[in-house]
Coordinates of C-alpha atoms and ligand atoms in Angstrom, one line a residue:
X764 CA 96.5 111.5 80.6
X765 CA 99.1 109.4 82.4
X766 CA 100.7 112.2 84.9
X767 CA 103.5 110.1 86.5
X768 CA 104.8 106.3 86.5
X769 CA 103.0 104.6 89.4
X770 CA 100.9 101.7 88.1
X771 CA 97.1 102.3 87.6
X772 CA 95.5 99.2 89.4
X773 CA 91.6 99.3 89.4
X774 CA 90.2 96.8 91.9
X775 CA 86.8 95.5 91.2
X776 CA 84.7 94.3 94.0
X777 CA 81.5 93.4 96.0
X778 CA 83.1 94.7 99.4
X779 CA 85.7 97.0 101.0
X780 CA 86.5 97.1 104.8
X781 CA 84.9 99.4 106.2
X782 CA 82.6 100.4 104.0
X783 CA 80.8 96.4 103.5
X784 CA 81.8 93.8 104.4
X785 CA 80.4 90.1 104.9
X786 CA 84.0 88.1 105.2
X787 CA 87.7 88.1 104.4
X788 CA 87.1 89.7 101.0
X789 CA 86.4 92.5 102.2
X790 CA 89.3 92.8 104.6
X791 CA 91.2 91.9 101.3
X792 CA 89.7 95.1 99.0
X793 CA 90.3 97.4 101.8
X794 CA 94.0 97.0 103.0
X795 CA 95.5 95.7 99.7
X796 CA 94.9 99.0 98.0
X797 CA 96.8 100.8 101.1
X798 CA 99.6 98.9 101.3
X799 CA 100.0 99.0 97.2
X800 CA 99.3 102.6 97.4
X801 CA 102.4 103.0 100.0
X802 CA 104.6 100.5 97.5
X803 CA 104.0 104.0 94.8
X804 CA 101.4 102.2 92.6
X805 CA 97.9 104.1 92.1
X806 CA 94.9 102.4 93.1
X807 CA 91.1 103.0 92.7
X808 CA 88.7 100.6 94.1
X809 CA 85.4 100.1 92.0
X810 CA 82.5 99.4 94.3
X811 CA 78.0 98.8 94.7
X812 CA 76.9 101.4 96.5
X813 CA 75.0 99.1 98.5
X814 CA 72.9 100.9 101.5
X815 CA 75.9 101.1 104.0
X816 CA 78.3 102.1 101.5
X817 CA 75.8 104.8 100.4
X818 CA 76.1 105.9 104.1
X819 CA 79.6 105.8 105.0
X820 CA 80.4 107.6 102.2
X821 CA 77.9 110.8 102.4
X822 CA 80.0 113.6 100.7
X823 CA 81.1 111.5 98.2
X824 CA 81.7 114.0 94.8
X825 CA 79.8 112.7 91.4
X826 CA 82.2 112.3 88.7
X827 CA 80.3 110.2 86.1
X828 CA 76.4 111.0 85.3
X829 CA 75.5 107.5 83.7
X830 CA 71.6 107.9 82.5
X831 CA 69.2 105.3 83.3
X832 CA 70.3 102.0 84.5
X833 CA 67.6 99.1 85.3
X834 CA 65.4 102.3 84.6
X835 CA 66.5 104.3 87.4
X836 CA 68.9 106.9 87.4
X837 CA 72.9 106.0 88.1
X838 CA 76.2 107.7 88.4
X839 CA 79.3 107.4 89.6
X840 CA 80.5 108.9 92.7
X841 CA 84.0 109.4 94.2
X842 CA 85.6 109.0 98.0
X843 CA 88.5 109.4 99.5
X844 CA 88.6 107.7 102.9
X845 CA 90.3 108.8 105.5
X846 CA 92.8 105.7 105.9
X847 CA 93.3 106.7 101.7
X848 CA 91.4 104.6 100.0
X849 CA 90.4 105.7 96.6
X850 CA 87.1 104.7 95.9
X851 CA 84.6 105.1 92.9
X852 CA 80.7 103.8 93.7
X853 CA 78.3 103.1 91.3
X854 CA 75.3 104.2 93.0
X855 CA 72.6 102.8 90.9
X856 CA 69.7 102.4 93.5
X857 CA 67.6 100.2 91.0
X858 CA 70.3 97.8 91.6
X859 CA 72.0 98.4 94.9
X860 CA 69.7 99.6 97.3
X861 CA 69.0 96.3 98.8
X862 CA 68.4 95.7 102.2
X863 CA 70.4 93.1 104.2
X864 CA 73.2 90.6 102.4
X865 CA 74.7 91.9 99.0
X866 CA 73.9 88.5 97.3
X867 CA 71.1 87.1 99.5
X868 CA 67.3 87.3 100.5
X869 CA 65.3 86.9 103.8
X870 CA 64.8 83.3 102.9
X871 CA 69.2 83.3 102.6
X872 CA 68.5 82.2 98.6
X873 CA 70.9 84.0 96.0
X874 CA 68.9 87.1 94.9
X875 CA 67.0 86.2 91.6
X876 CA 68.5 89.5 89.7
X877 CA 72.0 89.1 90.7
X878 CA 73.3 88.4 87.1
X879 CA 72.1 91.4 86.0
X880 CA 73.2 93.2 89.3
X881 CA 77.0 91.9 88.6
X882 CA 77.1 91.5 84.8
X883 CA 76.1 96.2 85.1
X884 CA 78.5 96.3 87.5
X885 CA 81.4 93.8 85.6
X886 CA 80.6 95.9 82.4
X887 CA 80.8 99.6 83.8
X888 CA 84.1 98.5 85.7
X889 CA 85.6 97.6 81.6
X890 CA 84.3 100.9 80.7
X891 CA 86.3 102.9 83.9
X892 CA 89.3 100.7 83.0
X893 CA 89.2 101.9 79.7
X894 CA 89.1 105.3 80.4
X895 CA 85.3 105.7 78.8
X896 CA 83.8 106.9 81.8
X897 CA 86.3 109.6 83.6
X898 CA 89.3 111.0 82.8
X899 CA 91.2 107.8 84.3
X900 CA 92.5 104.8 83.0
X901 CA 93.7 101.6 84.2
X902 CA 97.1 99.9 83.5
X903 CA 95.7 96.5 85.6
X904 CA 92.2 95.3 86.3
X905 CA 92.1 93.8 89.3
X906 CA 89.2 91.2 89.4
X907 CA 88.0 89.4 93.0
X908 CA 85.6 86.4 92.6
X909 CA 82.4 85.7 90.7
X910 CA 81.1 89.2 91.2
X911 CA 83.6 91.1 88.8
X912 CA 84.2 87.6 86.6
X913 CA 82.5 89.1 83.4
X914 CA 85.4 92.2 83.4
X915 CA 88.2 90.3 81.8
X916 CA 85.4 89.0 79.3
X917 CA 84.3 92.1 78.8
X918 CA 88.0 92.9 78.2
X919 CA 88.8 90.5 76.4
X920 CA 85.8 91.3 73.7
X921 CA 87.3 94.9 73.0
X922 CA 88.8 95.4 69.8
X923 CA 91.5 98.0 70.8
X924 CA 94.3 97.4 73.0
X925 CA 92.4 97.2 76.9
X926 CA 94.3 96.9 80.5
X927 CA 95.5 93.7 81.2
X928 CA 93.4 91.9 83.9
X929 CA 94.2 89.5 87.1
X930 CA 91.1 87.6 88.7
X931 CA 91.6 86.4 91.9
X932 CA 89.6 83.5 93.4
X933 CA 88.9 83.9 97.3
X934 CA 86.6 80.6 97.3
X935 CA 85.7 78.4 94.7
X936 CA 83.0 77.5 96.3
X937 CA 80.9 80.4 95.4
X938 CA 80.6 80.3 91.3
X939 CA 78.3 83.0 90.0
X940 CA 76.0 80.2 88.4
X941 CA 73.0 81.1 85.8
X942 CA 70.8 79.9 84.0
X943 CA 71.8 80.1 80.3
X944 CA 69.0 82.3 78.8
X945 CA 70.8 85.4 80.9
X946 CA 74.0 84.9 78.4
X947 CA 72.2 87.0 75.5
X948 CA 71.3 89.6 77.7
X949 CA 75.5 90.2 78.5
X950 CA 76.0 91.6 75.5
X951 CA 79.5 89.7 74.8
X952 CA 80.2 88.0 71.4
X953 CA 78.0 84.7 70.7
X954 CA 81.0 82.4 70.8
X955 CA 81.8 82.9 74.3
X956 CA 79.1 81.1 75.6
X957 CA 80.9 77.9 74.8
X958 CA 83.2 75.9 76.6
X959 CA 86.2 78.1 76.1
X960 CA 83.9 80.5 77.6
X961 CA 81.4 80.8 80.1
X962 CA 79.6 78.1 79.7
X963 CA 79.2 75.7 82.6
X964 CA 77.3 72.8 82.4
X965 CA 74.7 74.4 80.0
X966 CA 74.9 77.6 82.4
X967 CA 76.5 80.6 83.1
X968 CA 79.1 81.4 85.6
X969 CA 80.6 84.2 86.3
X970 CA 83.9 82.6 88.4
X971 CA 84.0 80.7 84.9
X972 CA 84.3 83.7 83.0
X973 CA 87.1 85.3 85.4
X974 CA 89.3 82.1 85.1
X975 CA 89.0 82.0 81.4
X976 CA 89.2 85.3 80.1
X977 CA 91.8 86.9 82.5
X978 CA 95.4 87.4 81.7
X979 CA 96.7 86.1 84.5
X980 CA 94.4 84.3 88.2
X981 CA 95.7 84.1 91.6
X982 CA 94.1 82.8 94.9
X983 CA 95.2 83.5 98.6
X984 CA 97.3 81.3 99.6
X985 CA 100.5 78.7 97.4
X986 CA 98.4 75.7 98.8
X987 CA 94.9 76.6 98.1
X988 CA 96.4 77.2 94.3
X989 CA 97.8 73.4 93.9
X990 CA 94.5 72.1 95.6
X991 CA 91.8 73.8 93.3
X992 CA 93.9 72.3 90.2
X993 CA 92.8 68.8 91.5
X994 CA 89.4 66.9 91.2
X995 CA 88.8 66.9 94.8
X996 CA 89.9 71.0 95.8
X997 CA 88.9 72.0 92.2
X998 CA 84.8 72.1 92.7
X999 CA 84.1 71.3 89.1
X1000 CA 86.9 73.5 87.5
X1001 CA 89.8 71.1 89.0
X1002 CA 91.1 70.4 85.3
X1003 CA 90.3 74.0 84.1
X1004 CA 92.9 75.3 86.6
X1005 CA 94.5 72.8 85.9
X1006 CA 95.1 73.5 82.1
X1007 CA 95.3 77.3 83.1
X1008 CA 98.2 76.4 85.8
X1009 CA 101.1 78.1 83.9
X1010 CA 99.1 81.2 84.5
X1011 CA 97.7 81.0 88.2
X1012 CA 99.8 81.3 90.8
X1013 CA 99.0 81.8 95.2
X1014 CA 99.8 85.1 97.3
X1015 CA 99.1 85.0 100.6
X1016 CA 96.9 87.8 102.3
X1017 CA 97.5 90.0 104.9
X1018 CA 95.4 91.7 107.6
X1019 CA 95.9 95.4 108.1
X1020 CA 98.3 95.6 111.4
X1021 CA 97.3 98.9 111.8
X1022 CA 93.5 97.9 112.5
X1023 CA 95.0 94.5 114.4
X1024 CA 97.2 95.4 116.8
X1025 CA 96.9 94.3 120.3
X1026 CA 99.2 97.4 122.1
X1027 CA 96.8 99.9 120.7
X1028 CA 93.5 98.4 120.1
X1029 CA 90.6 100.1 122.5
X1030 CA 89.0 97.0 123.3
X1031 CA 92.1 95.9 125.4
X1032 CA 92.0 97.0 128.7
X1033 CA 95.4 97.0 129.5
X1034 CA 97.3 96.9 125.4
X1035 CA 100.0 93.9 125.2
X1036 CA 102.7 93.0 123.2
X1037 CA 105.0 90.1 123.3
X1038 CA 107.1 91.3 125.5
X1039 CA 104.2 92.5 128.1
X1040 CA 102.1 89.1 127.4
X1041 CA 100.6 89.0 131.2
X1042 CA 98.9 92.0 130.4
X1043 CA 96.2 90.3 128.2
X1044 CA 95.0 88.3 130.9
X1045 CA 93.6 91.6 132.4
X1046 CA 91.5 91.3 128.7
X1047 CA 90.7 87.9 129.6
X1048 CA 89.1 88.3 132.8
X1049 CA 87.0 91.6 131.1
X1050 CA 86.0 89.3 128.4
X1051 CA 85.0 86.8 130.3
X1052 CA 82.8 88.6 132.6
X1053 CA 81.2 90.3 129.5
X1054 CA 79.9 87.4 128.0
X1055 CA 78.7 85.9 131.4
X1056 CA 81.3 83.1 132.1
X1057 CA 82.5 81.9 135.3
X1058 CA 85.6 84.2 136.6
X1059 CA 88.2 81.7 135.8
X1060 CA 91.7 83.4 135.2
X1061 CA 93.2 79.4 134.5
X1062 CA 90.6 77.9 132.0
X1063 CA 91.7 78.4 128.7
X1064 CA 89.2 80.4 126.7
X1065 CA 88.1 79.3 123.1
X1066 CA 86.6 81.1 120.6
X1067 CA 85.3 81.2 117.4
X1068 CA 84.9 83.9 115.0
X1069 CA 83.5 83.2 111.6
X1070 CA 80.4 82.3 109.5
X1071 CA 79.1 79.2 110.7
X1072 CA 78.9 76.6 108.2
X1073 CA 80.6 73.0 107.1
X1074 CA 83.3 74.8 104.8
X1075 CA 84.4 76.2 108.9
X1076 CA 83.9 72.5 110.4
X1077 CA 81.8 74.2 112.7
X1078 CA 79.8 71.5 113.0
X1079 CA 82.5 69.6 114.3
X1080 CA 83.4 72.1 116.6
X1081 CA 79.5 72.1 118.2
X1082 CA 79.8 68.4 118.6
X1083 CA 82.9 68.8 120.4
X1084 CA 81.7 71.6 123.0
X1085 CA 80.8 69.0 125.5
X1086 CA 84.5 67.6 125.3
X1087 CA 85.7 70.9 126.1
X1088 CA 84.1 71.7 129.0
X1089 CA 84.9 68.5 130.4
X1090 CA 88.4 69.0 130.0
X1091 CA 87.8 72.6 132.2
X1092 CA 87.8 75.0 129.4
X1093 CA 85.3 77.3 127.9
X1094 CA 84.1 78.6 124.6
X1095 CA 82.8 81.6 123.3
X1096 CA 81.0 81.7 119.7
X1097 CA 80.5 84.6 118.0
X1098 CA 78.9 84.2 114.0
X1099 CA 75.9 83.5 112.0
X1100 CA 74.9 81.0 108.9
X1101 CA 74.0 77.4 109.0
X1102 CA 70.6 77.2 111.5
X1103 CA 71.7 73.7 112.5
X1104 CA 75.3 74.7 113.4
X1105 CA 73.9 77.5 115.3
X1106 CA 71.1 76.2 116.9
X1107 CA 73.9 73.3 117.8
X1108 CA 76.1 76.1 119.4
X1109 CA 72.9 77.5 121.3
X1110 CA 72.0 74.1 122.9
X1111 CA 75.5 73.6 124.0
X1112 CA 75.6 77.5 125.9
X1113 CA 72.4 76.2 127.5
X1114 CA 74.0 73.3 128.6
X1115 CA 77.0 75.2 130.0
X1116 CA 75.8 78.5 130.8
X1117 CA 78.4 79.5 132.9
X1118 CA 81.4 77.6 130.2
X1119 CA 79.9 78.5 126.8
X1120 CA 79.0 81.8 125.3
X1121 CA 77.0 82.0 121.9
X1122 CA 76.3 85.0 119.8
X1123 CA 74.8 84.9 117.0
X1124 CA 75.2 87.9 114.2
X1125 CA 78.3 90.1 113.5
X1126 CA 80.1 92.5 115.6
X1127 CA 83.3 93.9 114.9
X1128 CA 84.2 95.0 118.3
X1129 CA 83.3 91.9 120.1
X1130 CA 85.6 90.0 117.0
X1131 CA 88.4 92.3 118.6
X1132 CA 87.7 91.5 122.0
X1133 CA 88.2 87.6 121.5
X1134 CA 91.3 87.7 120.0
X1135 CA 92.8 89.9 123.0
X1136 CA 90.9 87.9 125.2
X1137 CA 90.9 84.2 124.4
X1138 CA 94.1 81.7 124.9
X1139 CA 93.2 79.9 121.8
X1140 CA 90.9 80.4 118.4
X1141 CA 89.1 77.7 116.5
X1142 CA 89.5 77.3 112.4
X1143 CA 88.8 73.8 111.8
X1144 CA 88.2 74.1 108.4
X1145 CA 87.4 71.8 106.0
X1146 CA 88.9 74.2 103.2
X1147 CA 90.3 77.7 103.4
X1148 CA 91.8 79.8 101.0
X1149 CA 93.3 81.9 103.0
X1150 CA 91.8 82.5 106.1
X1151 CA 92.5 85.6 108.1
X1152 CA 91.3 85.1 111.6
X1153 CA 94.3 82.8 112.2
X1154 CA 96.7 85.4 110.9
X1155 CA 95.0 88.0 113.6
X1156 CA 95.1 85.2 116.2
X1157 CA 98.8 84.6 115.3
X1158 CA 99.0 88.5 116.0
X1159 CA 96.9 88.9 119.5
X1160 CA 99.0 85.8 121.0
X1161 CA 96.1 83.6 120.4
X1162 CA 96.9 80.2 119.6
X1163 CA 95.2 78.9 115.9
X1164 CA 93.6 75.4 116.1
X1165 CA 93.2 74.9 112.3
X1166 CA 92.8 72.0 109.7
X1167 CA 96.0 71.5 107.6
X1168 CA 94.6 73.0 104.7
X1169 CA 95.3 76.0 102.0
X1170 CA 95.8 78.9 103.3
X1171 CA 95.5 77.4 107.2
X1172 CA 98.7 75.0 106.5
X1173 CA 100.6 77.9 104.5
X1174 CA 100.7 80.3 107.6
X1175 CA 100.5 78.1 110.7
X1176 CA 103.2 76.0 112.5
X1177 CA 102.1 73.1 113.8
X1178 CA 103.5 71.9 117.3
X1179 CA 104.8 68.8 115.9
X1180 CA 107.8 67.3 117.7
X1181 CA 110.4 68.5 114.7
X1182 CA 108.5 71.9 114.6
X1183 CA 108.6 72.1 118.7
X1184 CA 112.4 70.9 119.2
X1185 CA 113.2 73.5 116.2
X1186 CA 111.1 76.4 118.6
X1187 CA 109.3 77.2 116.1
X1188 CA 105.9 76.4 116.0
X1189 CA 102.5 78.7 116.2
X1190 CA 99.9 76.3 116.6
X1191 CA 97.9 73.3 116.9
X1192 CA 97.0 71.7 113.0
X1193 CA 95.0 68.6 112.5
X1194 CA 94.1 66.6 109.4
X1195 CA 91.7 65.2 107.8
X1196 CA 89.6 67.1 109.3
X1197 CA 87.1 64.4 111.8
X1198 CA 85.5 64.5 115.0
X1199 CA 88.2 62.3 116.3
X1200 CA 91.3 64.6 114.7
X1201 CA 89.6 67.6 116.3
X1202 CA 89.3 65.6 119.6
X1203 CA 93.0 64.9 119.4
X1204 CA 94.1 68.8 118.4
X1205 CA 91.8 69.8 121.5
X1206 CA 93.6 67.5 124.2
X1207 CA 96.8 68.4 122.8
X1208 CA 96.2 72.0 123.4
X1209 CA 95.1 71.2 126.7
X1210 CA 98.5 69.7 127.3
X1211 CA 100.1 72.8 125.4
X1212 CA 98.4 75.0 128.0
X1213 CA 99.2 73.1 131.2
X1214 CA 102.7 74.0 130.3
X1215 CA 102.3 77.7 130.6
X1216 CA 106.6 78.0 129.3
X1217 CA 106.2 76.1 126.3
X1218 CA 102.6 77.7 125.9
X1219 CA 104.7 81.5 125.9
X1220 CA 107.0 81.0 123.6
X1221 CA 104.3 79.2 121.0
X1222 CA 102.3 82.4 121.3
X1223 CA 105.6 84.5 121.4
X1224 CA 106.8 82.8 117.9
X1225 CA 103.3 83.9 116.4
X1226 CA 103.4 87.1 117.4
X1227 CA 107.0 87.7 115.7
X1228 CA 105.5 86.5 112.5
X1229 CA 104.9 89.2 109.4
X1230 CA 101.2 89.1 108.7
X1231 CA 101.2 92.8 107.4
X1232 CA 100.4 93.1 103.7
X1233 CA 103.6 94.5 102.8
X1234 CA 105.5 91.6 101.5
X1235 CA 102.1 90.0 100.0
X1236 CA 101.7 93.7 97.9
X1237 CA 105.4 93.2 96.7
X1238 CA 104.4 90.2 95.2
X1239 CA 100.9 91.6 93.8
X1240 CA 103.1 94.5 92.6
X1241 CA 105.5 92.3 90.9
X1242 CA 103.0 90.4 89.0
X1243 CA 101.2 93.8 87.6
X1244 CA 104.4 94.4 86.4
X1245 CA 104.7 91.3 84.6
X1246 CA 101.4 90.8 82.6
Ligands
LIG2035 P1 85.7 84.1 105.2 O1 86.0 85.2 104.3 O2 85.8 82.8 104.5 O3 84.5 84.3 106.0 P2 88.2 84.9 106.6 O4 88.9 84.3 107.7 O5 89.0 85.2 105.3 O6 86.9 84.0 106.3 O7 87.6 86.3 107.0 C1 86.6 86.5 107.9 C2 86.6 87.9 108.4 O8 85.4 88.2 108.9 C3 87.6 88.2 109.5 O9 88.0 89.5 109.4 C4 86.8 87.9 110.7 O10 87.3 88.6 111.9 C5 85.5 88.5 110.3 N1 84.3 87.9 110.9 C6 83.7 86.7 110.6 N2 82.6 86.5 111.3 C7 82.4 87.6 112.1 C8 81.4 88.0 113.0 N3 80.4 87.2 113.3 N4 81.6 89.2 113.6 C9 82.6 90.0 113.3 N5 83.6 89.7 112.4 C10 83.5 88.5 111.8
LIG2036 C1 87.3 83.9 101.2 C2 87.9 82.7 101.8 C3 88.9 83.0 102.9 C4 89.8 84.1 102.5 C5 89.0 85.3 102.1 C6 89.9 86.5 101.7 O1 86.2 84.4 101.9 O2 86.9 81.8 102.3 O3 89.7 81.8 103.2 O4 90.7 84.5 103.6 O5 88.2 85.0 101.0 O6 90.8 86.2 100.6

């Protein structure tokens, strides 16, 4: 069935850019597969047809009639995007055709049926793998997070010989957790629920599953890998990954430099590069009026884009908006999640109308616009995995504030005196990660920007930096190879 030699890599996921998309995974599922398919492997992403993906992907052929599933009908459809991307959808309304997040409700609770939702999909991804479902078979599974954690179990559970699996975690924090009368309803062999298995304090969890039963796991960034093997990064499976660590390794991610580039992107108003760096300012002033700030072409502009919750240190960030005003600089917020942290951001914006700028929701365009437009982004996280908002920063000559953690220490520079007499630093890091820390990286940026030399070539360094996927899918490439 096998026509040539590229590798057969089926990704299994909850969300491809653009097609859904609530965070970085997302970003992940979509450019990984380009920049694998353009190193000569073959790769087919296995996807919900959730409402929007339903959508962007009218046309889409059937290649797989599947009967009743959750007693409506399901198939699988196939799409070829423009960009390349292979995709296969499991449109199964009874299960996908939810309204608003993938995995919550109105009241932002995990949806009561997503076991069943992810253990259909984990099980029908096995089945395309094996080649049971189209005339198509996998040499690799590729596995990201608790959503497609039962695949390598289902895997594993096959008698014959079955693709070998990877499972990457993007963030431990989110572990697929059920309660333990779901397990007989799997359909896997007795003896995995057990604690070789998936068993998790007398539950079920999916990330569980994935770490177990897969041949080999990777996360997104070398220092995010070391920190979920302790007690304190691991979030209940510190010694797991631990006793799994000759099999788990970190690969940094990318961001698609196609998508994120600042010469060509139509929400510049004059595109910039490196070497034409006064040219974002004429962004700056744009984006500034657009969000209703004060005109001010020397106040370094903040911003923030992500979900807004403790992982972020957002809350941190809201208690230090007052600070930064003071010093003469101004913020602009754009994300959703925690009410406190953005109600917090709201009162601040009313306190500062003409300094601070709050949006609340997603919008891809205005994400755009504040990383050609600001002088410096926000990531004060508490923990990261990867991150990829500092690695478009890094690109748009935007300068990363982050905590010195996982992926956030692996790709930034801080300006520490070695780093800054060496001339090579990309931004400001702090840790731990307090008010007082953040006070201190925010005054040191200050200083950073009075100097506008020192400033230029920070920005300059970041911008020379290789945060295309390339080198990452050599490295993804060369493990397929080696399970
Ligand atoms: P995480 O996946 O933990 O949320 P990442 O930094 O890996 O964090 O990825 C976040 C992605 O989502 C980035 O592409 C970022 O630009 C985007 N993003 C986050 N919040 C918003 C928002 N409110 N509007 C638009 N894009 C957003
Ligand atoms: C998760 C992590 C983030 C990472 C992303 C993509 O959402 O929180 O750090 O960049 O996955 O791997």
């Amino acid at each position: 069935m096998k026509k040539n030699n590229a590798q057969r890599i089926l990704m299994v996921t909850s969300e491809c850019f653009p097609l859904i998309k609530t965070g970085g995974l997302a970003d992940v599922a979509g450019a990984l597969p380009l920049a694998l398919k353009a190193a000569g492997a073959e790769t087919r992403v296995f996807l919900p047809g959730f409402p929007d993906v339903m959508k962007a992907t009218a046309g889409a052929k059937r290649i797989c009639k599947l009967g009743t599933i959750a007693g409506g009908p399901a198939q699988l459809l196939s799409y070829v995007s423009k960009a390349g991307l292979d995709v296969i959808i499991l449109d199964a309304p009874e299960l996908f055709d939810i309204s608003g997040n993938p995995y919550l409700d109105e009241k932002s609770q995990d949806r009561a049926d997503n076991h069943l939702r992810y253990a259909i999909f984990a099980r029908l991804a096995a089945d395309i793998a094996l080649g049971k479902l189209i005339d198509w078979q996998a040499d690799v599974v590729h596995c990201h997070d608790w959503q497609a954690g039962l695949t390598p179990a289902y895997l594993k559970a096959e008698t014959g010989t079955a693709p070998k699996t990877i499972f990457t975690i993007h963030n431990l924090a989110f572990q697929g957790l059920f309660p333990k009368d779901i397990f007989n309803g799997l359909g896997l062999p007795d003896c995995y629920f057990a604690a070789d298995g998936v068993e998790y304090w007398d539950q079920v969890s999916y990330m569980k599953s994935g770490i177990m039963f897969s041949d080999w796991i990777t996360t997104v960034s070398p220092t995010y890998a070391s920190e979920i093997q302790t007690d304190e990064g691991g979030m209940g499976f510190g010694g797991l990954l631990a006793s799994r660590g000759h099999t788990l390794s970190g690969i940094i991610n990318g961001i698609d430099t196609d998508i994120w580039n600042p010469e060509t992107d139509p929400v510049c108003v004059k595109g910039y590069s490196s070497k034409k760096l006064s040219d974002k300012a004429v962004t700056k002033k744009a984006l500034q009026q657009k969000q209703g700030l004060r005109a001010a072409p020397k106040a370094p502009v903040f911003c923030v884009i992500s979900r807004l919750t403790t992982q972020k240190g957002l809350d941190l960030l809201a208690g230090a908006v007052d600070h930064i005003v003071h010093l003469g600089g101004q913020l602009i917020v754009l994300g959703s999640g925690d009410k406190t942290i953005e109600d917090a951001f709201l009162a601040a914006a009313k306190r500062h109308p003409t300094e601070v700028s709050v949006t609340i929701g997603y919008d891809e365009q205005l994400a755009h616009m504040l990383q050609a437009g600001s002088d410096a982004n926000f990531i004060p996280s508490r923990f990261e995995p990867c991150g990829l908002t500092q690695l478009c920063a890094l690109r748009y000559g935007t300068l990363p504030i982050v905590g010195r953690v996982g992926g956030l220490s692996d790709t930034i520079i801080d300006t520490n005196a070695a780093a800054m007499q060496a001339g090579v630093a990309t931004g400001v890091q702090f840790f731990p990660i307090n008010q007082t820390t953040l006070a201190h990286a925010i005054d040191q940026t200050f200083d950073l920007y009075a100097a506008p030399r020192i400033w230029n070539k920070i920005i300059r360094n970041g911008m020379k930096q290789d945060v295309s996927w390339a080198a990452p899918a050599a490295e993804y490439l060369k493990l397929y190879k080696s399970v």
